[in-house]
Tab-separated table of C-alpha atoms in Angstrom:
chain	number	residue	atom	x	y	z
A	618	UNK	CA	69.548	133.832	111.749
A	619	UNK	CA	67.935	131.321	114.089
A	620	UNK	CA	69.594	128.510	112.257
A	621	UNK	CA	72.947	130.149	111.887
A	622	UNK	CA	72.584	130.670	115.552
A	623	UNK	CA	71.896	126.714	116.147
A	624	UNK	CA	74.920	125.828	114.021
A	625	UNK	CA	77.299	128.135	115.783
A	626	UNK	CA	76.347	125.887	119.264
A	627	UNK	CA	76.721	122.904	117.266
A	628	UNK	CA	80.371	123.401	116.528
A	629	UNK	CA	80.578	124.787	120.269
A	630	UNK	CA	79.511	121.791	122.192
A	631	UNK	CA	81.059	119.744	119.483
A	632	UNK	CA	84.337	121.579	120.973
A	633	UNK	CA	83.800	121.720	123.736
A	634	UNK	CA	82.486	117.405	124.163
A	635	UNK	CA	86.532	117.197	122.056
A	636	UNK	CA	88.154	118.855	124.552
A	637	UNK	CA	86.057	116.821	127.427
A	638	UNK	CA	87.256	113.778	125.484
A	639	UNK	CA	90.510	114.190	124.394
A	640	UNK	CA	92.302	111.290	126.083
A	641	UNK	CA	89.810	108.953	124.080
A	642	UNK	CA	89.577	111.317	120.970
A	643	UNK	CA	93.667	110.637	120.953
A	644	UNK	CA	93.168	106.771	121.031
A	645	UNK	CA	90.517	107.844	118.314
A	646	UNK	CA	93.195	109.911	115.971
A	647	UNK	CA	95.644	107.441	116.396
A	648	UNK	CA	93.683	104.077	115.647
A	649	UNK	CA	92.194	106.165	112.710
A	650	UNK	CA	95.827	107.063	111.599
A	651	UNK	CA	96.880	103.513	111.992
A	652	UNK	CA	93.729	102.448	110.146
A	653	UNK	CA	93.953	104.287	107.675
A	654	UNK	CA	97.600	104.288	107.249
A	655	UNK	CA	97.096	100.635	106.310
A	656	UNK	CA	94.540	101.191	103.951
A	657	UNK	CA	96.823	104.141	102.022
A	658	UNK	CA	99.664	101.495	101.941
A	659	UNK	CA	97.265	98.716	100.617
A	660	UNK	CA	95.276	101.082	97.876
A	661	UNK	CA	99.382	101.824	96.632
A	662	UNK	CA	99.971	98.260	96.372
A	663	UNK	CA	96.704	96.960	94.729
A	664	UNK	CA	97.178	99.998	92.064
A	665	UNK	CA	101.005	98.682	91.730
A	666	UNK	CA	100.300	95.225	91.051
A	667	UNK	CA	97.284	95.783	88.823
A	668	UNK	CA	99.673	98.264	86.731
A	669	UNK	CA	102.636	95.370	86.691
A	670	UNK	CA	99.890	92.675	85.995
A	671	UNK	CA	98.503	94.689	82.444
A	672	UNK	CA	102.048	95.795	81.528
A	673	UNK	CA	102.656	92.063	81.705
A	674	UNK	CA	100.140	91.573	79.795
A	675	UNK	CA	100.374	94.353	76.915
A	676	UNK	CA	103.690	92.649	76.653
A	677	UNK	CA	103.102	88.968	76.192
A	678	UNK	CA	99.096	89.498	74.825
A	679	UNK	CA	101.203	89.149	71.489
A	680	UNK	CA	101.336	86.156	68.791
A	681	UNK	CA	104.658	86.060	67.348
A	682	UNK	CA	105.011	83.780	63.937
A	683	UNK	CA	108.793	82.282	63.271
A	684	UNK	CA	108.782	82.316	59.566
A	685	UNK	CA	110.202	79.196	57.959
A	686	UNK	CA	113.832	79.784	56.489
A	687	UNK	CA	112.924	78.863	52.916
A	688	UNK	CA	109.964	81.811	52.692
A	689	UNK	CA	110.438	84.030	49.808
A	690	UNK	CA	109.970	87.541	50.033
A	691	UNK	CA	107.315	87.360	48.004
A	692	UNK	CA	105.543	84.732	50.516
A	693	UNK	CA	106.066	86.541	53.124
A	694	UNK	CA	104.322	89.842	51.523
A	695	UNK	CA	101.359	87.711	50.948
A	696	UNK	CA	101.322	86.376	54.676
A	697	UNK	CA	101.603	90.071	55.695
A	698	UNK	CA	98.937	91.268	53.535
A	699	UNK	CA	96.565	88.497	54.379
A	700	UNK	CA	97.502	89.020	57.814
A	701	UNK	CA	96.405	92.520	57.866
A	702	UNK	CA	93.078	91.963	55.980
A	703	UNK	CA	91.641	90.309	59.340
A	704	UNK	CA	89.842	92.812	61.404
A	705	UNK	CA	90.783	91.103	64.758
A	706	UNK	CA	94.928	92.195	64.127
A	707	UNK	CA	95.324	95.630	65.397
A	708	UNK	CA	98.886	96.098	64.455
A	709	UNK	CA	101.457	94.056	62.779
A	710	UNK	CA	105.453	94.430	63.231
A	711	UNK	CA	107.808	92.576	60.409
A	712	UNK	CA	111.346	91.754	61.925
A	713	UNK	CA	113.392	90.377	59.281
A	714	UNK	CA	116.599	88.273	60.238
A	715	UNK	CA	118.883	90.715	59.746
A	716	UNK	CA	116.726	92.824	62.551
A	717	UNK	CA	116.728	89.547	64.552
A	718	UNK	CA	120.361	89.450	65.248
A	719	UNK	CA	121.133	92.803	65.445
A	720	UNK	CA	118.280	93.139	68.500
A	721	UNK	CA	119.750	89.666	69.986
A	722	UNK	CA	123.188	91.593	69.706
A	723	UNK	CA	121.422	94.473	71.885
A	724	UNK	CA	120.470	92.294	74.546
A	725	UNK	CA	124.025	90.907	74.996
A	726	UNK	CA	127.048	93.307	76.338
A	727	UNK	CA	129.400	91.773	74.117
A	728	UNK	CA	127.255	90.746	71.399
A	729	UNK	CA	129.367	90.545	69.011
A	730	UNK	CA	130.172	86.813	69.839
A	731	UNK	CA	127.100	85.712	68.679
A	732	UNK	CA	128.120	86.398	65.085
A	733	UNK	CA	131.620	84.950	65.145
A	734	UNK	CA	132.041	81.785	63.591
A	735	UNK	CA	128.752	81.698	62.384
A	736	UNK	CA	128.360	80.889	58.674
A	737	UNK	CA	124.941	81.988	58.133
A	738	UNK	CA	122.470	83.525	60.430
A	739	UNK	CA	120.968	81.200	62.581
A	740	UNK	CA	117.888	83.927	63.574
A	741	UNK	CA	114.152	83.683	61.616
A	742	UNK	CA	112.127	86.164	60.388
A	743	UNK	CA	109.543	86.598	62.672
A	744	UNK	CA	105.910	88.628	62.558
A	745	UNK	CA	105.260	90.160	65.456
A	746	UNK	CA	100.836	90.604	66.040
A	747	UNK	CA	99.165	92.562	68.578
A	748	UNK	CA	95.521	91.915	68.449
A	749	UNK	CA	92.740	94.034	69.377
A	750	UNK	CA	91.489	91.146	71.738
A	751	UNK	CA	93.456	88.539	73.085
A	752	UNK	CA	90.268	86.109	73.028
A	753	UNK	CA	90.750	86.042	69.298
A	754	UNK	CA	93.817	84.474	69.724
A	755	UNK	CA	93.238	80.671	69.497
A	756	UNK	CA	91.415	80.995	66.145
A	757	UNK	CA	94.063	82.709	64.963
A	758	UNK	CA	97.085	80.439	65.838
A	759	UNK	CA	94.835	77.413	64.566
A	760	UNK	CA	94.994	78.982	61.311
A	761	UNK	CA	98.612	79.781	61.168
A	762	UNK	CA	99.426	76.586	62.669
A	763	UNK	CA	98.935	74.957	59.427
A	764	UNK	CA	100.375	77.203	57.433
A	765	UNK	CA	103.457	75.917	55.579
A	766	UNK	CA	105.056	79.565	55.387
A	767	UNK	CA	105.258	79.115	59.173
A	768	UNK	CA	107.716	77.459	61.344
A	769	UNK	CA	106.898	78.100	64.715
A	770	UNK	CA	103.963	79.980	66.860
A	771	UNK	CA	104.760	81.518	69.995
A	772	UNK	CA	101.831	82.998	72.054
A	773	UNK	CA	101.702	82.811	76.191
A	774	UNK	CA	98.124	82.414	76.541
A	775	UNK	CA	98.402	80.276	79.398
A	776	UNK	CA	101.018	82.670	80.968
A	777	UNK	CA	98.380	85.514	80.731
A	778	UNK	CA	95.492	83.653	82.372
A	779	UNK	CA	97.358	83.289	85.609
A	780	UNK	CA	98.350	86.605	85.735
A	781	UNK	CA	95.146	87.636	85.180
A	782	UNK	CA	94.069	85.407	87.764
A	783	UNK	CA	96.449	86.606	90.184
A	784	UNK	CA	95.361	90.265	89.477
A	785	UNK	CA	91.458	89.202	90.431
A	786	UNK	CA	92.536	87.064	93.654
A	787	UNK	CA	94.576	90.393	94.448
A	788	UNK	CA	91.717	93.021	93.328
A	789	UNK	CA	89.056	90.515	95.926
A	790	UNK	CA	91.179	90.281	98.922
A	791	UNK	CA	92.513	94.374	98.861
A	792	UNK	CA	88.817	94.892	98.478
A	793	UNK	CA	87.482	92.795	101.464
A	794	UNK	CA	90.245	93.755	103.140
A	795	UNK	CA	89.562	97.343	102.476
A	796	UNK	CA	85.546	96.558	103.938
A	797	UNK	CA	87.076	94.871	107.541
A	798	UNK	CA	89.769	97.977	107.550
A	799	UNK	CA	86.937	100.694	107.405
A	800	UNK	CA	84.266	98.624	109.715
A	801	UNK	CA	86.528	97.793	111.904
A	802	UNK	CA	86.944	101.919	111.849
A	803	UNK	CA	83.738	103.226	112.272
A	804	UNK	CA	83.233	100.335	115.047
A	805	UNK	CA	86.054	102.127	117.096
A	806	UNK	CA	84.595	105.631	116.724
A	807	UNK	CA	80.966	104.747	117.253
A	808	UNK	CA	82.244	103.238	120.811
A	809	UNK	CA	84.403	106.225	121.513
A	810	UNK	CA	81.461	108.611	120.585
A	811	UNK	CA	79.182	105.952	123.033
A	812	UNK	CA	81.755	106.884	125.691
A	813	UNK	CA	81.179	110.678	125.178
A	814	UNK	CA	77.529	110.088	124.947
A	815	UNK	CA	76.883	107.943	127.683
A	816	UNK	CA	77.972	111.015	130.316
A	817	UNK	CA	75.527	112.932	128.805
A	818	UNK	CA	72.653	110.424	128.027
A	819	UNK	CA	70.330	112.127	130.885
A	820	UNK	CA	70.617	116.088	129.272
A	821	UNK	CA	70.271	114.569	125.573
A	822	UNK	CA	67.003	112.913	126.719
A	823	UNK	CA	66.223	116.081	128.408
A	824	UNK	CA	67.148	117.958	125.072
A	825	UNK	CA	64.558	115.379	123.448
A	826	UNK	CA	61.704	116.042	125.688
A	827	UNK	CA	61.649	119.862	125.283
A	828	UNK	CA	61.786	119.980	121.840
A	829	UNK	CA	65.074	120.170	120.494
A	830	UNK	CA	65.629	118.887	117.089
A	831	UNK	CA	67.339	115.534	116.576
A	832	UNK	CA	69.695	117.406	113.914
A	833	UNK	CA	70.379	119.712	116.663
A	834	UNK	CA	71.165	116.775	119.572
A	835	UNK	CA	73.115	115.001	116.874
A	836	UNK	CA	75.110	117.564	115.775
A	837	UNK	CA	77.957	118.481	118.741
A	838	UNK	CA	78.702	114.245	118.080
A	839	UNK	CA	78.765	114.439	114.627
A	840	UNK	CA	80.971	116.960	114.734
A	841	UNK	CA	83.431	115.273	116.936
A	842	UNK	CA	83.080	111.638	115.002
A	843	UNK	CA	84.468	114.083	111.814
A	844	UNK	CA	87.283	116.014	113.296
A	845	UNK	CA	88.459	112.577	114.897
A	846	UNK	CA	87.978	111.010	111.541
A	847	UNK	CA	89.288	113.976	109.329
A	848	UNK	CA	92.601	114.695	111.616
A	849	UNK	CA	93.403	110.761	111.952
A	850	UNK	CA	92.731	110.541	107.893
A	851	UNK	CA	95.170	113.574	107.157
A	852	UNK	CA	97.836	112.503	108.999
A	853	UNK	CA	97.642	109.145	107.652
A	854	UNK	CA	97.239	110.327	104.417
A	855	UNK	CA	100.243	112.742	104.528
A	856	UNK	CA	102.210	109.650	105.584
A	857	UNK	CA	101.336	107.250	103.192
A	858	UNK	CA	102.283	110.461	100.605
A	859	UNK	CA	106.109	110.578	102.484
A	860	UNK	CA	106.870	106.691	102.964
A	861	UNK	CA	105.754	106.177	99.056
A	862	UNK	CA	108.163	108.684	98.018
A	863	UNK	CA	110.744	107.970	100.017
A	864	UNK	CA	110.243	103.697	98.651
A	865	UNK	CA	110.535	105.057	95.329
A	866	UNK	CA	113.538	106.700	95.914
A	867	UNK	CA	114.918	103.713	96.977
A	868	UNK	CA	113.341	100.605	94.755
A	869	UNK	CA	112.141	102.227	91.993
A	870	UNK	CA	115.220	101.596	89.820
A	871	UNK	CA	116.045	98.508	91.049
A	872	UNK	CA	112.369	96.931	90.517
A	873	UNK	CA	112.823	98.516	87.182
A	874	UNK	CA	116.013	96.545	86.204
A	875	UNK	CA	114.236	93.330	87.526
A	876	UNK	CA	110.456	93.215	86.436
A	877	UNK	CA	110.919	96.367	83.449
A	878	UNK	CA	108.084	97.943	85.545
A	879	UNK	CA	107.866	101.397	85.812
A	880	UNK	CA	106.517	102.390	89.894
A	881	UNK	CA	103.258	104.776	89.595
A	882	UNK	CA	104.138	108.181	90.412
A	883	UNK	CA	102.457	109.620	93.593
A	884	UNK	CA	101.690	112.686	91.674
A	885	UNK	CA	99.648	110.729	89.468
A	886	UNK	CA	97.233	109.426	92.106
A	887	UNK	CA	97.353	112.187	94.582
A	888	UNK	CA	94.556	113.506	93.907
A	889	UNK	CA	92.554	110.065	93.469
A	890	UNK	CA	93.826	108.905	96.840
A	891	UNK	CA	93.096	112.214	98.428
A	892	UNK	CA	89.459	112.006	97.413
A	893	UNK	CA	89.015	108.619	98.759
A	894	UNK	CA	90.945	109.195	102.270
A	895	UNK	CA	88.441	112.162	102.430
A	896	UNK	CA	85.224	110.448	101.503
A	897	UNK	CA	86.465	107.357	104.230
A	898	UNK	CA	86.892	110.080	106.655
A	899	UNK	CA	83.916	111.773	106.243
A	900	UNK	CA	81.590	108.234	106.094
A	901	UNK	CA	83.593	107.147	108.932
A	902	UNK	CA	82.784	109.804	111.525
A	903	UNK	CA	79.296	110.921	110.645
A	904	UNK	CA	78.207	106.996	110.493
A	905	UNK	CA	80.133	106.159	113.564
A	906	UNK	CA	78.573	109.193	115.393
A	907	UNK	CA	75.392	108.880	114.041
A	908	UNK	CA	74.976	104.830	114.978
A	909	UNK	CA	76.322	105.774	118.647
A	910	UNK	CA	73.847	108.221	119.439
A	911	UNK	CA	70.673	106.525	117.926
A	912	UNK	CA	69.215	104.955	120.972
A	913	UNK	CA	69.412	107.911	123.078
A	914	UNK	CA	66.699	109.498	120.465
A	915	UNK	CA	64.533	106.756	120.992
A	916	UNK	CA	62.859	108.412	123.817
């Protein structure tokens, strides 16, 4: 009972030292909603352009082998089969040159001009490899590089590299970007928490001297670094949730018919993001509080 007693005044005089405060605990909401607002908006774009960087890559992490015109049939089932006896190929795809320019057709509204006047089709026969890791690549091309069945190699490994380098320059600065975002945080609710405590410095030290409990001194701030924290983290949250919606609405096709990339659905991060606004929130105002108040135990 006696410590259900002591957490009921906690949450009072954590109340009551909000409602003492709440010109600074607004200026606390709204920097926290402004904060973290920033940091919902730059999580969305990190997670966009890491999923546009791998579909990149799942699309050009392929080795595709022009056949030579003069290949027999029978050649090319012996490439194939040879081809699929190495254990780094995960998946081969045959397009003969009939499949060539029918998909070249595809790509063109009025295909159809491609074909007139030809006298034979001008499109190889092509084998299309997806391998189970792109580092296996170069051995690979060496080999069929020399191959006389083979006219031409095409493989982007260069291409790749630099979008994988982008991706880690991008993943680095969200990330220290995301550290100066959330210290520069908990610096603005520690001093807003100092301002609260520094009224009542003289009746904490009191509290210390006749034997209260530093959990019990700590608590009323702790309580007021989390609602400031939790309430500024909500509403930010809530509108990073609404302004990612409604920029879907509007440039999800259009990025689509541009880059062929597919926007993540908010529903398929809510949760994610949810959990991580919540554990910011919660390290925010309890570390905030928690550094503001630790000289005035020192007593």
């Amino acid at each position: 009972m006696r410590k259900i007693r002591s957490f009921k005044t906690m949450m009072v005089n954590g109340f009551i030292s909000i409602w003492r405060n709440k010109g600074m605990g607004l200026v606390s909401i709204v920097t926290i909603f402004a904060v973290m607002l920033i940091v919902g908006i730059l999580l969305l774009a990190v997670l966009n352009i890491n999923g546009f960087v791998q579909t990149i890559n799942s699309s050009l992490d392929k080795v595709i082998v022009y056949l030579n015109d003069d290949t027999t049939v029978e050649q090319t089932d012996e490439l194939l089969f040879e081809l699929s006896e190495k254990p780094e190929i995960e998946m081969l795809t045959y397009v003969s040159k009939e499949q060539a320019i029918i998909k070249a057709q595809d790509m063109f509204s009025e295909g159809s001009f491609i074909q007139s006047g030809l006298e034979k089709n001008p499109f190889p026969a092509s084998i299309i490899i997806e391998l189970k890791n792109i580092d296996t690549a170069d051995q690979l091309v060496e080999t069929l590089d020399a191959d006389t069945r083979v006219e031409e190699i095409r493989y982007y490994k260069d291409l790749i590299e630099k979008f994988i380098q982008v991706d880690r320059v991008i993943k680095i600065g969200g990330f220290v970007a995301f550290i100066v975002i959330v210290t520069l945080s908990i610096f603005v609710i520690s001093n807003i928490i100092k301002i609260a405590i520094a009224s009542r410095g003289e009746e904490i030290e009191i509290m210390k001297y006749v034997g209260a409990s530093e959990s019990f001194i700590k608590g009323p701030f702790v309580i007021e670094g989390l609602f400031y924290s939790i309430l500024g983290s909500s509403l930010s949250l809530a509108s990073v949730f609404y302004i990612y919606n409604k920029f879907i609405e509007v440039y999800e096709r259009p990025i689509y018919e541009y880059v062929s990339y597919q926007l993540i659905e908010i529903n398929e991060i809510a949760l994610d993001i949810g959990i991580i606004f919540a554990a910011i929130a919660i390290g925010i105002g309890s570390i905030g509080s928690l550094t503001s108040i630790k000289k005035y135990l020192k007593v």
